[in-house]
Coordinates of C-alpha atoms in Angstrom, one line a residue:
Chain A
X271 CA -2.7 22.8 -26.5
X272 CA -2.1 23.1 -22.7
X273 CA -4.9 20.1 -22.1
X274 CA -3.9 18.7 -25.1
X275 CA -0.7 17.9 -23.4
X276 CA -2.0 17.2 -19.9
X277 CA -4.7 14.6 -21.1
X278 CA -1.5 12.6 -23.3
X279 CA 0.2 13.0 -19.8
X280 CA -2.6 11.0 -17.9
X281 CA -3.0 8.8 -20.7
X282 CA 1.0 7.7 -20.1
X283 CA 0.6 6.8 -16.9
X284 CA -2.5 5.3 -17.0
X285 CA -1.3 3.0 -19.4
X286 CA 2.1 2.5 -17.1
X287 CA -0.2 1.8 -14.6
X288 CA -2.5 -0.6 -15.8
X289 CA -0.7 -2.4 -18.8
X290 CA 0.6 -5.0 -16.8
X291 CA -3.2 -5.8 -16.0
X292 CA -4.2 -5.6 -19.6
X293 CA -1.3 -8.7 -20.4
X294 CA -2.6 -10.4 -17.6
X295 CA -6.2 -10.4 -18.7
X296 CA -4.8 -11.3 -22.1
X297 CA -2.9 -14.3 -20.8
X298 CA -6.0 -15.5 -19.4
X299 CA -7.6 -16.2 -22.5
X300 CA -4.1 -17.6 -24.4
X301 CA -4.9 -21.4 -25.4
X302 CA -0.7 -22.5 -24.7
X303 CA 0.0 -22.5 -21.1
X304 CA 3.4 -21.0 -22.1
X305 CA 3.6 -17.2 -20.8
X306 CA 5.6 -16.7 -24.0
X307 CA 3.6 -17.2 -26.9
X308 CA 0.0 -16.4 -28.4
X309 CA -1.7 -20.0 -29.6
X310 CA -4.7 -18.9 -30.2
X311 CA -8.2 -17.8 -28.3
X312 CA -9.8 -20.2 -25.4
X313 CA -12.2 -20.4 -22.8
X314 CA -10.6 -23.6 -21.1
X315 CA -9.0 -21.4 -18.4
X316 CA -12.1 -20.4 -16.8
X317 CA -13.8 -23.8 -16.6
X318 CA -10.8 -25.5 -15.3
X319 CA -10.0 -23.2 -13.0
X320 CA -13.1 -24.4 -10.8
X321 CA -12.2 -27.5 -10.9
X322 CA -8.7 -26.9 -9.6
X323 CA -9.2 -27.9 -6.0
X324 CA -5.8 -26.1 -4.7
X325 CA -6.6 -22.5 -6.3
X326 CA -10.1 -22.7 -5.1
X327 CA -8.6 -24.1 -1.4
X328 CA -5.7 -20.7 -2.1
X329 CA -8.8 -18.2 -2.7
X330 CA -10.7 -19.7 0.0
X331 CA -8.0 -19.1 2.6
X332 CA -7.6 -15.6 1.2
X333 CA -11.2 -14.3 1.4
X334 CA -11.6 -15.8 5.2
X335 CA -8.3 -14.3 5.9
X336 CA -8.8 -10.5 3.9
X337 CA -12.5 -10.7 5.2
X338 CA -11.7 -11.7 9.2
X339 CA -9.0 -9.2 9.2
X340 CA -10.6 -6.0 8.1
X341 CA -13.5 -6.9 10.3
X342 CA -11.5 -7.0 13.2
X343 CA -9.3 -4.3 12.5
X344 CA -12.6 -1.8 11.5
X345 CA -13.5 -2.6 15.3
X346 CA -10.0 -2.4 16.5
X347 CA -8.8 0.7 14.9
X348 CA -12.6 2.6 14.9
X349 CA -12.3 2.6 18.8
X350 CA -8.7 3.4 18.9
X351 CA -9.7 6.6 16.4
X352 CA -12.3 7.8 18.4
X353 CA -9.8 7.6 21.6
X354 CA -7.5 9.1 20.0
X355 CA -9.8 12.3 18.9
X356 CA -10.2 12.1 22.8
X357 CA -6.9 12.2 23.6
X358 CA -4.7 15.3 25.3
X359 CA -1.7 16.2 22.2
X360 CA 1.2 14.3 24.1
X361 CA -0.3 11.0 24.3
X362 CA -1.9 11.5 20.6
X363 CA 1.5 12.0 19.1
X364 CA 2.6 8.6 20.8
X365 CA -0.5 6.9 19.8
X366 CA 0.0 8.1 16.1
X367 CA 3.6 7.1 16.2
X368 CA 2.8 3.4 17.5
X369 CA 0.1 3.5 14.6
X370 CA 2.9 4.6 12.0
X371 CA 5.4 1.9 12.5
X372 CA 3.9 -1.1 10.8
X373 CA 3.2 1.4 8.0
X374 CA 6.3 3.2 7.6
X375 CA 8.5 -0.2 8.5
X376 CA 9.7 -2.3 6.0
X377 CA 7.3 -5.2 5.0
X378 CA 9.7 -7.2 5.5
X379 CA 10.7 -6.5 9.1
X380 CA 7.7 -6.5 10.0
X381 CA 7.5 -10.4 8.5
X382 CA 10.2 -11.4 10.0
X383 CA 9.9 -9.7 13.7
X384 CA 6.2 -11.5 13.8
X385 CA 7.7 -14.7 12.9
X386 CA 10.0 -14.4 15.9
X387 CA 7.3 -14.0 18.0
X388 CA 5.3 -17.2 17.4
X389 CA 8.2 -19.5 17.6
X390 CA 9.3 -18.0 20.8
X391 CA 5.9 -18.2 21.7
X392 CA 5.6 -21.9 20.7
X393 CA 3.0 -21.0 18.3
X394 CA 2.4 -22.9 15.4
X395 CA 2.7 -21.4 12.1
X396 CA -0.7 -21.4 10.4
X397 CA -3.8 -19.6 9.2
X398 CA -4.1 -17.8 13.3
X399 CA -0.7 -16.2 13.0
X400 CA -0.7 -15.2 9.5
X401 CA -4.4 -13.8 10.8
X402 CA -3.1 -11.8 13.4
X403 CA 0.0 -10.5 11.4
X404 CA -2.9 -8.8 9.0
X405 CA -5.3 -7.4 11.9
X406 CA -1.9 -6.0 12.7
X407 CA -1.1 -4.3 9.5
X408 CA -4.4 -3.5 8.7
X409 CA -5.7 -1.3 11.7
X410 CA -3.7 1.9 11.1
X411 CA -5.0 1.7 7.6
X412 CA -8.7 1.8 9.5
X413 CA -7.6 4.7 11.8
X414 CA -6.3 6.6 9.4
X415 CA -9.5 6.1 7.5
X416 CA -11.8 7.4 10.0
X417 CA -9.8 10.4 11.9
X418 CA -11.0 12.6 8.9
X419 CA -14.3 12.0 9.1
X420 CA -13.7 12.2 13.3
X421 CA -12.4 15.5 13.3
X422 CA -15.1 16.6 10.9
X423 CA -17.7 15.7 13.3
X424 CA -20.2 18.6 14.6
X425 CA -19.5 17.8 18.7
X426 CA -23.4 19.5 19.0
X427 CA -25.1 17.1 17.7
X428 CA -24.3 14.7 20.2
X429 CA -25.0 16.8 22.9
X430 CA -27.9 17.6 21.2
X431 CA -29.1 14.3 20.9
X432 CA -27.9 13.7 24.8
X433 CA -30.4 16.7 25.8
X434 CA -33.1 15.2 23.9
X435 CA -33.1 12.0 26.6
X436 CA -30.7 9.9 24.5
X437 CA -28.0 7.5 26.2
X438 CA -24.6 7.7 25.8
X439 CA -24.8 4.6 23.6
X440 CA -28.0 5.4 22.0
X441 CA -26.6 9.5 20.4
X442 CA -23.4 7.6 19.4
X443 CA -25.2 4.7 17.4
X444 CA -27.7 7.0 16.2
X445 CA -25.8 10.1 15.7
X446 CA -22.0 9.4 15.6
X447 CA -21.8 6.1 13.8
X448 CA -24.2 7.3 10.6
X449 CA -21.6 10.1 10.2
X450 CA -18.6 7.8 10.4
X451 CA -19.9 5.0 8.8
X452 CA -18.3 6.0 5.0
X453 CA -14.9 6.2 6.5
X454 CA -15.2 3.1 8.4
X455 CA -16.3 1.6 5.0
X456 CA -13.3 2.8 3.5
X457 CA -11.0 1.9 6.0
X458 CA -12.7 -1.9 5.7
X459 CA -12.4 -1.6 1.9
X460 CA -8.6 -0.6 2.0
X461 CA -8.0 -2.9 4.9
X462 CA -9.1 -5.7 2.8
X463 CA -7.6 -4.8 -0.5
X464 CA -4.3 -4.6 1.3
X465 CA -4.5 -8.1 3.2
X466 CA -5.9 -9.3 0.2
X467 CA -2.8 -8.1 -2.3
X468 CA 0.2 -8.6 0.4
X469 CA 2.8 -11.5 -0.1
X470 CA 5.7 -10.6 2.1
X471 CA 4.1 -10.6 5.3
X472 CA 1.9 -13.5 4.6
X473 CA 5.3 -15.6 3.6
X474 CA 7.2 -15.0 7.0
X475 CA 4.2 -16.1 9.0
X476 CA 2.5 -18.8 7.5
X477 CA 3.8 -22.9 7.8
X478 CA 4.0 -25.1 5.3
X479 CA 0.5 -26.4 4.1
X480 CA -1.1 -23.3 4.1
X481 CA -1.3 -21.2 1.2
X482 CA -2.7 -17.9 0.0
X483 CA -3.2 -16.7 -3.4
X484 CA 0.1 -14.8 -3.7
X485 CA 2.4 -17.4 -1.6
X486 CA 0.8 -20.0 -4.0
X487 CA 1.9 -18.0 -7.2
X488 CA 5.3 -17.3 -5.4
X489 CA 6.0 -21.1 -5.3
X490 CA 4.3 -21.5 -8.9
X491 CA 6.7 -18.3 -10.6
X492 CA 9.7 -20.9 -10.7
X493 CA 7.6 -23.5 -12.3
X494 CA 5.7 -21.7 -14.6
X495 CA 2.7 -19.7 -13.1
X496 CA -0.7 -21.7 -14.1
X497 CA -3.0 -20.5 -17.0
X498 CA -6.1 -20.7 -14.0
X499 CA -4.3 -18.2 -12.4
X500 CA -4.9 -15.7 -14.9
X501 CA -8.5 -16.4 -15.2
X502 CA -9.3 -15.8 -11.4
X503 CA -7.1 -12.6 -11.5
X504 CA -9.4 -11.4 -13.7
X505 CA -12.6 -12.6 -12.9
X506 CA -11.8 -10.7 -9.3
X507 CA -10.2 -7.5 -11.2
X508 CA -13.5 -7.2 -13.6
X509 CA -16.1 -7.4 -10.6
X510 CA -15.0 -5.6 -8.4
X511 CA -14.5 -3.0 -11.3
X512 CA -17.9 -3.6 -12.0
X513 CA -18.9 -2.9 -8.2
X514 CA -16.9 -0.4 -7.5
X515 CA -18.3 1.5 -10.9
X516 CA -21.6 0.7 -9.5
X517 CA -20.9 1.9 -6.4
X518 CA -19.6 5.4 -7.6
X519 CA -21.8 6.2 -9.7
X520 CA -24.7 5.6 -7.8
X521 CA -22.9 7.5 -4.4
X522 CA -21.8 10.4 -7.3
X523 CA -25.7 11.1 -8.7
X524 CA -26.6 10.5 -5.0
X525 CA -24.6 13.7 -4.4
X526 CA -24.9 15.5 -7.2
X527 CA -28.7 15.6 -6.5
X528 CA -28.2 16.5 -2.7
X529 CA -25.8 19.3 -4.0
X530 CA -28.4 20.6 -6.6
X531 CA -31.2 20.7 -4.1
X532 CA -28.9 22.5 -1.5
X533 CA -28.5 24.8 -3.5
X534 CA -32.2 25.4 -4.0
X535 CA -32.8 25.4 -0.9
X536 CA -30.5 27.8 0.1
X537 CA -26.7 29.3 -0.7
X538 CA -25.1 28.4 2.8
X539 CA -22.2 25.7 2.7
X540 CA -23.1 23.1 5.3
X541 CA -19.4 22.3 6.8
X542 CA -19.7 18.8 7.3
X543 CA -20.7 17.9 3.8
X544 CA -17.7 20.5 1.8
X545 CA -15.1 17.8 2.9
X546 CA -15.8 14.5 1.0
Chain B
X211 CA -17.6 13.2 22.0
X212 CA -14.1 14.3 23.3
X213 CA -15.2 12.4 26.4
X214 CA -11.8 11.9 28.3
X215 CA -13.5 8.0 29.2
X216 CA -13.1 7.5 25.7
X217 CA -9.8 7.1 25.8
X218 CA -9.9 3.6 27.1
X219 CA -11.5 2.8 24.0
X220 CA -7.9 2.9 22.7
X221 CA -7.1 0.0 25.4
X222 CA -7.4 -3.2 23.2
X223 CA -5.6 -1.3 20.2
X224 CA -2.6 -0.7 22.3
X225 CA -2.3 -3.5 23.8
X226 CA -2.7 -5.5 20.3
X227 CA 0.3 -2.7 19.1
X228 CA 2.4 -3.5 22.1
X229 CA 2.5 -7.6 21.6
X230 CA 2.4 -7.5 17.8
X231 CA 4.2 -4.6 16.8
X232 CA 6.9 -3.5 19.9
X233 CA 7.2 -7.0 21.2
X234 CA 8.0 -8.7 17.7
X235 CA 10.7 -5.2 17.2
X236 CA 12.6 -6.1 20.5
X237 CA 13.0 -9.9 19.1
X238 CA 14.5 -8.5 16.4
X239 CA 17.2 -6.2 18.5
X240 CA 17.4 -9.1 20.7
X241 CA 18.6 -11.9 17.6
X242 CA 21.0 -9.3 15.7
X243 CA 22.9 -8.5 19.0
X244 CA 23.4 -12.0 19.8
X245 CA 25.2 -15.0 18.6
X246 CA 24.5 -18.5 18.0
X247 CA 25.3 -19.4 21.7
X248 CA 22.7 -16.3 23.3
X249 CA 25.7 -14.0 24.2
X250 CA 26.1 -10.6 23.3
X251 CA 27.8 -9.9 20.2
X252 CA 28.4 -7.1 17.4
X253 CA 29.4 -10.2 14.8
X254 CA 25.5 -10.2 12.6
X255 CA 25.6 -6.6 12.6
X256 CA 29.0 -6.2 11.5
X257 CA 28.7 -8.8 8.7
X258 CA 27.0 -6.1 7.0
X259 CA 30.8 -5.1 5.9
X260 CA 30.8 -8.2 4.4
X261 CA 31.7 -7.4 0.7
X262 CA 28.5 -9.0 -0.7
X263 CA 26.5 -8.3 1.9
X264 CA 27.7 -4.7 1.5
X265 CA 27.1 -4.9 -2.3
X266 CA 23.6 -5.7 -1.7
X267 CA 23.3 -2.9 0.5
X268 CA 24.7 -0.2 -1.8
X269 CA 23.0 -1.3 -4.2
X270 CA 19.7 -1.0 -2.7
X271 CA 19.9 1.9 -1.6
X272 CA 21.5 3.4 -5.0
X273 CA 18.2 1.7 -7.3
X274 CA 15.6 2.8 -4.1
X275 CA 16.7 6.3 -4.2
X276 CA 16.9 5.9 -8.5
X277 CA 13.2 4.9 -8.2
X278 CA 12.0 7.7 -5.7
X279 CA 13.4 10.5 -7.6
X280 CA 11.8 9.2 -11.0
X281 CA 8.7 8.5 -8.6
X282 CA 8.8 12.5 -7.4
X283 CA 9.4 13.7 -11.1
X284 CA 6.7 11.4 -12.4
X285 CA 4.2 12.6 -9.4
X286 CA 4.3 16.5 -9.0
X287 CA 3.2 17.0 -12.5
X288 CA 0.6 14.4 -12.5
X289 CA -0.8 15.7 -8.8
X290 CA -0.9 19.1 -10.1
X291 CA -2.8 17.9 -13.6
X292 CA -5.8 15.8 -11.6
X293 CA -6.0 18.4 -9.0
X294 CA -7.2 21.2 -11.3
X295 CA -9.0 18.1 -12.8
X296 CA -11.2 18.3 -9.9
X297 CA -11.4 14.6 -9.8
X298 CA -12.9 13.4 -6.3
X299 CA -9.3 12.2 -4.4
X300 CA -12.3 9.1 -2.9
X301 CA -12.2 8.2 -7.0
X302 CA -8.3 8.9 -7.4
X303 CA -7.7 6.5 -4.5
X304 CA -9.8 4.0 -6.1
X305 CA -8.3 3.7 -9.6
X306 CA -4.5 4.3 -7.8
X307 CA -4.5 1.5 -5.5
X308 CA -7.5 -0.4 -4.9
X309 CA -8.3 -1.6 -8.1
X310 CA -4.9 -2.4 -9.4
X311 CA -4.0 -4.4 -5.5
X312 CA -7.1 -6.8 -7.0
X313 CA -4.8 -8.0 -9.4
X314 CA -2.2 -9.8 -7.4
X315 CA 1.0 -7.9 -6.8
X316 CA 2.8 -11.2 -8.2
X317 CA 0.9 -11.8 -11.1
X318 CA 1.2 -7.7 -11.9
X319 CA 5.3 -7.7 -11.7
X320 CA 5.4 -11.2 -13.8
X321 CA 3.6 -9.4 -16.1
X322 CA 6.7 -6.7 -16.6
X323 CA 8.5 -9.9 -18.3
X324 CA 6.4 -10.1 -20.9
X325 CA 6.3 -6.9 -21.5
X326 CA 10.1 -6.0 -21.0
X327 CA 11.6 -9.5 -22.6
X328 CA 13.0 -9.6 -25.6
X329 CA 10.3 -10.4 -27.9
X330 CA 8.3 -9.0 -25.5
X331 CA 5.3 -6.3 -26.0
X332 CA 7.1 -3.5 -25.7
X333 CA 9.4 -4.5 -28.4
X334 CA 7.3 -5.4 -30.6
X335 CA 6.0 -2.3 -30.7
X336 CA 9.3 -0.7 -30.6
X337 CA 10.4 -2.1 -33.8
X338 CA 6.8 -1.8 -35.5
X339 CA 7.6 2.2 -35.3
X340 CA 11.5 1.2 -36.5
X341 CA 12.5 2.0 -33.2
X342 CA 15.7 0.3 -31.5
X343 CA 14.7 -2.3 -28.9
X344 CA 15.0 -2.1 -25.3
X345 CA 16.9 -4.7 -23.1
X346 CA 16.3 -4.4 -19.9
X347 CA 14.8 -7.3 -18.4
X348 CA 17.3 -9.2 -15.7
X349 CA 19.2 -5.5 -15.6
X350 CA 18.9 -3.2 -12.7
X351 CA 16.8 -1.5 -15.0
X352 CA 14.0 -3.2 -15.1
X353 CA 14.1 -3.6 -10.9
X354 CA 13.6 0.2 -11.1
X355 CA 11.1 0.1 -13.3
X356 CA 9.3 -2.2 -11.0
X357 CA 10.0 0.3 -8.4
X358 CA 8.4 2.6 -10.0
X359 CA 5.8 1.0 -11.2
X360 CA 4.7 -0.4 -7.3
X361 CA 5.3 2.3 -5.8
X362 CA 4.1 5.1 -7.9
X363 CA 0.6 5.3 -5.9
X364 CA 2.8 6.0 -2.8
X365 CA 4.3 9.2 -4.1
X366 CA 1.0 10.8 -5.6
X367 CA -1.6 10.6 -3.1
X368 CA 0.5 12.7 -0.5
X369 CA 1.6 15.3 -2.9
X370 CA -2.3 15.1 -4.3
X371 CA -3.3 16.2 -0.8
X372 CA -0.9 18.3 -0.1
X373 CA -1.8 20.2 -3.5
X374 CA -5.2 20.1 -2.7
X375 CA -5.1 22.0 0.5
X376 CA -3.6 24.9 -0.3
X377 CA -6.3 27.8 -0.7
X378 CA -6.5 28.9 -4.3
X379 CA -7.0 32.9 -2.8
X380 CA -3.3 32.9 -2.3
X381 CA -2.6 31.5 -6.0
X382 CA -5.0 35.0 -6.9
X383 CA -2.9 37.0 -3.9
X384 CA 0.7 36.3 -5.5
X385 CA -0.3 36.6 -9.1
X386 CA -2.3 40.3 -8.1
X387 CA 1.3 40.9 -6.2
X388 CA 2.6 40.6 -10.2
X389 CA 4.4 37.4 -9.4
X390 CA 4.5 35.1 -12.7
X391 CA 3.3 31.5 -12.9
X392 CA 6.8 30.5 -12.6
X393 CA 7.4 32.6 -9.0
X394 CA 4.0 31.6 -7.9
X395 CA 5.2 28.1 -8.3
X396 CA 8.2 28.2 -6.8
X397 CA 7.3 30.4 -3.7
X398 CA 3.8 29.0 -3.1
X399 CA 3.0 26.0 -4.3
X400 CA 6.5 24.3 -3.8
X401 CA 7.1 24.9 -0.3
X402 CA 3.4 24.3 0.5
X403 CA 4.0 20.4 -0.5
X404 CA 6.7 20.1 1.2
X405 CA 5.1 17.6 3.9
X406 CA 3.7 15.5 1.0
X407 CA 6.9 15.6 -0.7
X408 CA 8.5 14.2 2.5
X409 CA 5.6 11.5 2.9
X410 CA 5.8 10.3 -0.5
X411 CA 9.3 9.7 -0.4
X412 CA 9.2 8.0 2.7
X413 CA 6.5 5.6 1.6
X414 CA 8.1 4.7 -1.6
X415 CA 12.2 4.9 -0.8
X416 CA 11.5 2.2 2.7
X417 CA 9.4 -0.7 0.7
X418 CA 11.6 0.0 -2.7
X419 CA 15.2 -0.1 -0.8
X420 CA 13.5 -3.4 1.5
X421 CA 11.9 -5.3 -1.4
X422 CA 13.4 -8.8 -2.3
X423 CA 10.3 -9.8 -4.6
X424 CA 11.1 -7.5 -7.4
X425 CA 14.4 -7.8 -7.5
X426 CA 13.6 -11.9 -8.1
X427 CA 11.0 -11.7 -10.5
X428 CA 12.6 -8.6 -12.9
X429 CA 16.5 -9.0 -12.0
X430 CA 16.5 -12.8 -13.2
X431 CA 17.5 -13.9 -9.4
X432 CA 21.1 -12.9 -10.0
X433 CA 21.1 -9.4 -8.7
X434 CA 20.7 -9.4 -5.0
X435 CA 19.5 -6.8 -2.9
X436 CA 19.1 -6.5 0.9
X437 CA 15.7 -7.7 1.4
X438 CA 17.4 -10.8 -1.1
X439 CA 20.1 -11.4 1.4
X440 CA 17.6 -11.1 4.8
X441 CA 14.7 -13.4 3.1
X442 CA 17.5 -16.1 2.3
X443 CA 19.0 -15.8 5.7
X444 CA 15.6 -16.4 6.9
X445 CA 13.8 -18.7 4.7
X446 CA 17.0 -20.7 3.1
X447 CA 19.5 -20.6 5.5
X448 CA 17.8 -20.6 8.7
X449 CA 19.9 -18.2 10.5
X450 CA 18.3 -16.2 12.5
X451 CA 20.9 -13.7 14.1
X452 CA 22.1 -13.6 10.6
X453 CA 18.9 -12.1 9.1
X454 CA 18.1 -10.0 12.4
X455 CA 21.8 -8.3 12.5
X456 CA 21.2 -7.0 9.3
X457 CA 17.3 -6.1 9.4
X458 CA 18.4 -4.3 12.0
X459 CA 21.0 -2.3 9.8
X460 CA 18.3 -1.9 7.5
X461 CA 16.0 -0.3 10.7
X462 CA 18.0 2.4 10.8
X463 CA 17.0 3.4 7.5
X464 CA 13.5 3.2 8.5
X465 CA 13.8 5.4 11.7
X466 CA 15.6 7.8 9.7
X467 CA 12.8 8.1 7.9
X468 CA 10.2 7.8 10.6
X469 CA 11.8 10.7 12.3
X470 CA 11.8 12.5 8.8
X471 CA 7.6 11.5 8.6
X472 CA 6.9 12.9 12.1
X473 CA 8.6 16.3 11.7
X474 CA 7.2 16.9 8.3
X475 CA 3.7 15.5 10.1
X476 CA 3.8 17.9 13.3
X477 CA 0.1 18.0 13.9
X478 CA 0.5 14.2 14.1
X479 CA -2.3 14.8 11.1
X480 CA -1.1 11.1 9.9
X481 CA -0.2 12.5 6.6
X482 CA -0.2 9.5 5.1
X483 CA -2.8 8.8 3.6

């Protein structure tokens, strides 16, 4: 009775959750470009929608932009972690405070105190500064990403791997990095979803002419948001459900069958692998 | 690896922090406290007492705080129900934010129209099970339930991880001391998640009370917040000291609530996320 009542729960809000997708994908296949009304099944969507030269030139801009971002925030904010584990408690505490603001401030401030800055800078309003506002929002995302895994980190097997004749640079990229590398993934992957997904910053930075998928719908809401739309939103939802079911089920068996012959092996919890 | 020379590492970061993050902050201070001819004045931030610039205000803040609370009684259950679920929090994270952000935030809170409106989905249904019909769209309502419905992630992942750290032993400890499910709950597990409570509300009562895209896709564009008032300043008006005075107002809230974060966060754990 007592799981009968928690599964009806999770059912609720998963379907609060992802209902609004579900119309969306629906819309997407609606033969009247009206929002409104149901005229019937089609396909059209999809095959126009790659001929629509501004919505390919909107998801172009947005790939380069989600893509160059993350990447330079995952180099960014990987260094600034592994400083920060370095760091004496003082300086830390200021460090994560500086990495807190352009998470805990309001989208919106954060828009419009950029903008500031590249018209008192003289800068022209383009694809650089509305590249520079993501890096920016997207690095404490990376940080935050990949101090877990930091502070899970066995210190001896670097100084193993430095007794053994390694360099500096050689036990980090063959010791350190392989044991950080699934939180800098993650911190890439959330980086990207978030610069990816993000309207409000985007529209405070960028000048006229450039446009990204969510400032393009923006100007198309008051004019009536285009059927192609709906296709490409769910052409990117399904694959990269698709990957990311992929992905975890291939990293959970992966697991599962290091856990079963762990076990085998022998009964001792290894610390570094109880975490994730 | 705690090298002390690593801390240079964190040289470009800071730097990139200080020009795009402090820099662009002071520009802000500096517009709100001045006026149209560069000299000091208390006029921008003031006009906040503006009766519909105070209207805006109130009103944000009454529908933000609306939304966390139904975001906090949504949450705790739910946290508690997919921790004993065991579910991986990697895979939580996944189905909570990163696959819904792939369909575009927009598209995802036009999509409350349809279902809201009218004749809508929701109504249909409604009156398929003889049920009275719910009008909420272009009401304050239906911003809330676009609160709610963006911000939701926000509130469960901290409470989710604050849940999951406590050590089940002292779940065994209290109920062996012949405390009931009830006491257990309110003595162990409630003031445990305190932190997460305090992170989760942070993260969803800052973007909700700021937010001027909701507010013009669900309230019809006649109900104005804040963020309504600042983006129009900014975008329509072109009056810079105008919109600064008052995101400055509005950065009080947020270091309120960034002084909040880092007391409930003292190991500067980044509780966050």
């Amino acid at each position: 009775m007592k799981t009968a009542l928690q599964r009806i729960y999770l059912a609720l809000i998963a379907i609060f959750l992802y209902a609004p997708i579900g119309v969306l994908m629906v819309l997407s296949f609606n033969e009247s470009k009206s929002r409104n009304h149901w005229a019937g099944f089609t396909t059209k969507w999809y095959v126009s929608l790659f001929e629509n030269k501004q919505i390919m030139e909107a998801l172009y801009t947005t790939l380069i932009l989600a893509f160059v971002s993350a990447a330079i925030a995952m180099v960014l904010g990987t260094a600034a972690a592994i400083a920060m584990e370095a760091m004496g408690k003082k300086l830390r505490t200021y460090t994560m405070g500086v990495t807190n603001i352009p998470m805990l401030n309001a989208d919106i401030v954060t828009g419009i105190s950029m903008m500031l800055l590249f018209i008192a800078l003289g800068m022209r309003l383009s694809f650089g500064s509305v590249l520079i506002a993501h890096i920016t929002f997207n690095i404490p995302y990376v940080i935050l990403s990949v101090l877990p895994r930091l502070r899970n980190l066995n210190p001896s097997v670097y100084e193993a791997a430095r007794d053994l004749g390694a360099s500096p640079l050689q036990a980090f990229g063959k010791v350190i990095l392989p044991d950080l590398a699934p939180g800098i993934l993650s911190g890439f992957l959330l980086a990207f979803t978030m610069s990816l997904d993000d309207f409000v910053i985007t529209h405070f930075t960028k000048g006229p002419g450039l446009d990204t998928l969510s400032t393009k719908i923006y100007t198309e809401v008051k004019k009536g948001i285009k059927p192609e739309m709906y296709a490409l939103s769910t052409i990117m939802f399904v694959s990269v459900f698709v990957l990311l079911m992929l992905f975890n089920g291939i990293s959970s068996r992966k697991s599962a069958g290091r856990a079963a012959g762990k076990a085998a092996r022998s009964k001792k919890a290894d610390r570094s692998e109880t975490d994730r | 690896m705690k090298n002390k020379k690593n801390i240079w590492l964190s040289g470009p970061y800071l730097v990139w922090s200080a020009a795009f993050v402090i820099i662009p902050l002071l520009l802000v201070v500096y517009y709100g406290l001045t006026a149209k001819d560069g000299g000091f004045s208390l006029e921008y931030i003031t006009a906040v007492t503006q009766p519909e610039n105070w209207k805006a205000l109130w009103l944000s803040v009454l529908l933000s705080l609306v939304s966390t609370v139904i975001c906090l009684i949504l949450s705790y259950p739910l946290a508690m129900i997919l921790v004993r679920s065991r579910l991986s929090s990697g895979s939580m994270i996944i189905f909570l934010f990163i696959l819904p952000m792939w369909m575009n935030f927009l598209l995802r809170t036009i999509a409350w129209q349809n279902l809201l409106e009218k004749n809508g989905v929701i109504n249909s249904v409604l009156s398929w099970l003889h049920l009275p019909a719910v009008n909420i769209i272009n009401t304050p309502g239906a911003i809330v339930l676009g609160m709610v419905y963006n911000f939701l992630p926000f509130m469960i992942l901290p409470i989710y991880n604050a849940l999951s750290k406590i050590d089940e032993n002292l779940f065994h400890a209290a109920r062996d001391l012949g405390a009931n499910s009830v006491q257990t709950f309110v003595k162990i597990t409630l003031p445990l998640t305190v932190p997460g409570i305090v992170s989760g509300i942070t993260m969803v009562f800052i973007p909700a009370m700021t937010t001027f895209v909701i507010s013009d896709l669900l309230g019809g564009a006649k109900i104005l917040l804040i963020g309504n008032v600042i983006e129009q300043e900014f975008k329509q008006a072109s009056n810079w000291h105008a919109g600064s005075g008052l995101s400055l107002v509005l950065m009080v809230f947020i270091v309120i609530n960034m002084i909040v974060t880092s007391i409930a966060d003292k190991d500067g754990e980044g509780a966050l996320l």
